[in-house]
Amino acid sequence: MKKILLKKQSINTNLTKISYKINYELDLNKSQYDAVMHNEGAALVIAGAGTGKTRTLVYRVARLIEDGVSPESILLLTFTRKAAKEMLRRASLLLDGRCEQVSGGTFHSFATNILRKYADLINYQRTFNIIDQSDSEDAINFVRNKIINEKTNKRFPTKSTLQKIYSLSKNSVTSYKDYIEENFSWFSDYYDEIENIFYLYDDYKLKYNLMDYDDLLINLLKLLKESEIARKEINNKYQFIMVDEYQDSNRLQHEICLYLAGEKQNIMAVGDDAQSIYSFRGANHQNIMFFPESFGDCKIYKIEENYRSTSQILDLTNFIINEAFFKYEKKLYSPRSDGDLPKIVITKSEREQSLIVTQLILEYRENGIPINEIAVLIRSGFHSFDLEIELEKANIPFVKFGGIKFIETAHIKDMIAYLRVIYNQKDALSWQRILLLLEGIGPNKANKVLNLIANNQVSLNNYDSIDLGKQSIIVKDLFAFLNEIRKSKSSVADKCTLIAEYYRPILQNKYDDWQKRWRDIETYLNISERYESIEALLQDIALEPPVESVSELTPESKENEYLTISTIHSAKGLEWKVVFIIWALEGKFPSAKATENIDTMEEERRLFYVAATRAKDYLIITYPINIYDRESGSVLSEPSRFISNIPENFVEKFVVANE
DNA sequence: AGCAGTGATGTTTTT
DNA sequence: CATCACTGCT
């Protein structure tokens, strides 16, 4: 039995007597100051776009530390690790290195770290592997194939639909039955089969020591709920909880927060209901409004003064959000009234849009705006393909965030699968993947090996009993090779290089464009150099994958300044002097998929709002008119509904002159 | 049992 | 423009 160490912590609540290094009153406005000085008990901070939300969090971290709270006992949960790092860096600049000691990360990475420690309490081994969405779909497909029969041959949900139902019902803490009835009622005939698949899927993961993204949260909650020992240790360690971007948390995360807050309820949630853009992940934009009800006593702070944008930009964004069907009690105001009006540029074609955006970027740069103060924001990853070509022609260095990441490509997943079986030998999903790469091995023979592994008859250092006839040798060679790497004392990067050499002939055989893919592998090898353990590498790849998309990201463009192209979701919390929003066309943004449903439509509006509020000084919205759209088979020619009825004096409109 | 070739299919957003 | 499921061939 583990012994619980209780450490007494004295928090000086008598604020007036302390003399701080930082002059909080001078550095902050009144509402920020109040939030920063919030001491114990629950609090909700509603902070509009650009109102210094990060600043408030950073100052509160510093303030708590100045008051004698030990940095490790502050837990800062953010949406991305990048955000957490940035905050801690700023806090360190403000105060000192102690701020770097603050605990923090995403819900998922925090959960992973906790679960690695307490895995045995929830019947897992601590070397569990984390599987991403597509892995999860594959595993679901595996069990799905066992369930489908004559009755289920038509209109039975696909693996990706099943994964979605599974994930959303878990994230919203709703039973499968209720969730299907409410959201996928057309599948209710198949309810028994679907539920069965989900049970089998859970068994599968437990058996092979795998967790999907949802399991990380579910198992953390389970641990907090069911193990008093773990809960006490965790509560004792993390005395002050701060959660950023609360509007994008879901029910499951909310329940975790309740347990993390513990009896003391020292939790501060920060967010903006008008910026909720993650409902597809089970977030509900009303969640944040329910937050106070979960606590006996919850203070609410509102911050409304915007320091980011000019009042010209805010006039436009206020207009956009006030058109929302469900009203937000929100009007941001700004002391900066010296700006240009936002521009709307209408072009004839996508080509012309790309050309004009490129040209404007060059003009802004000539006028002294550094290129890394400029961003192009897009609704979907592929909206920038044409622009990317144009930017390359014009020699404008750029980095693209969001969209398909190179980590998600088949060849990189293959590479990672080798590492994963070394780390967790039971990982059937990865075994399956790498076995199928071998010549003469199909699903059946792979399955044979999988069963041997599952029954502990075969492992990396005991594989003599494998008998697959002619193919035995090639499989045994794979085992021998992986076992060598497992035992080897060489660096992670060296191990990855060996794997790459092993994989290279397979790659060449499998893909015509193997040279392009090999370059990705070289990038991957470079990344692997940053890690000292396979565990750390795998964890980062699963939870904080390198954000850069597949791209010809040259080393020098990374060093120097670059233009940012980003999906709006990936641009959350960031800001630039100049922001372009391209493809503001009905059918693209809002996406054609969202138009049927009022809730998804409203989310598109908030998304547009988030995009526009990223701009500090200049906002340029563009769209091409008369575009034939293959998807819907129609001609798109209407400007986005979010900008079509903007009052004339709020924007300047441009069209490209005919030559 | 494995594999290659074919035809359909569908392409938000992310941990 | 892939990937994916399916089919028929070896």
Coordinates of N, CA and C in Angstrom, one line a residue, chain A residues 6 13 182 187 207 219-220 228 238 256 262 301 309 374 412 461 485 507 535 564 602 623-624 642:
Chain A
L6 N 1.4 13.8 3.3 CA 0.6 15.0 3.4 C 1.6 16.2 3.6
T13 N -3.5 34.4 2.5 CA -4.7 35.0 1.9 C -4.8 36.4 2.3
E182 N -30.9 9.9 -29.9 CA -31.0 11.3 -30.1 C -30.4 11.8 -31.4
F187 N -30.3 4.5 -37.1 CA -29.5 3.2 -36.8 C -30.1 2.4 -35.7
K207 N -7.3 -6.0 -23.8 CA -6.5 -7.2 -24.0 C -5.1 -6.8 -24.6
N219 N -10.6 6.8 -18.5 CA -9.9 6.1 -17.4 C -9.4 7.1 -16.3
L220 N -9.1 8.3 -16.7 CA -8.7 9.2 -15.7 C -9.9 9.5 -14.8
E228 N -9.7 5.9 -4.1 CA -9.6 7.0 -3.2 C -8.1 7.4 -3.0
Y238 N -2.1 18.7 -6.8 CA -2.5 19.8 -7.6 C -3.6 20.6 -6.8
I256 N -14.2 15.5 -15.0 CA -12.8 15.4 -14.6 C -12.4 16.6 -13.7
G262 N -11.6 18.9 -6.4 CA -11.6 18.3 -5.0 C -12.5 19.1 -4.1
Y301 N -16.0 36.5 -13.3 CA -15.3 37.7 -13.7 C -15.5 37.9 -15.2
S309 N -7.5 44.4 -31.4 CA -7.9 44.8 -32.7 C -8.3 46.3 -32.7
I374 N 1.8 38.0 -40.5 CA 0.7 37.9 -41.5 C 0.2 36.4 -41.5
I412 N 4.5 6.9 -42.5 CA 5.0 7.2 -41.2 C 4.3 6.4 -40.1
N461 N 11.5 -12.2 -27.7 CA 12.7 -13.0 -27.5 C 12.3 -14.5 -27.4
I485 N 16.7 -4.4 -31.7 CA 16.5 -3.0 -31.4 C 16.0 -2.8 -30.0
L507 N 9.0 0.0 -48.6 CA 8.4 1.2 -49.1 C 8.6 1.3 -50.7
E535 N 9.4 5.9 -25.3 CA 8.1 6.3 -24.6 C 7.8 7.7 -24.9
T564 N 2.1 32.4 -42.1 CA 1.4 31.3 -41.5 C 0.1 31.1 -42.4
E602 N -24.6 27.8 -36.6 CA -24.2 28.8 -35.6 C -22.7 28.6 -35.3
Y623 N -13.2 36.2 -51.7 CA -13.9 35.0 -52.2 C -14.0 35.1 -53.7
P624 N -13.8 34.0 -54.4 CA -14.0 34.0 -55.8 C -15.5 33.8 -56.1
F642 N -22.2 35.3 -43.7 CA -21.7 36.1 -42.6 C -21.3 37.5 -43.0

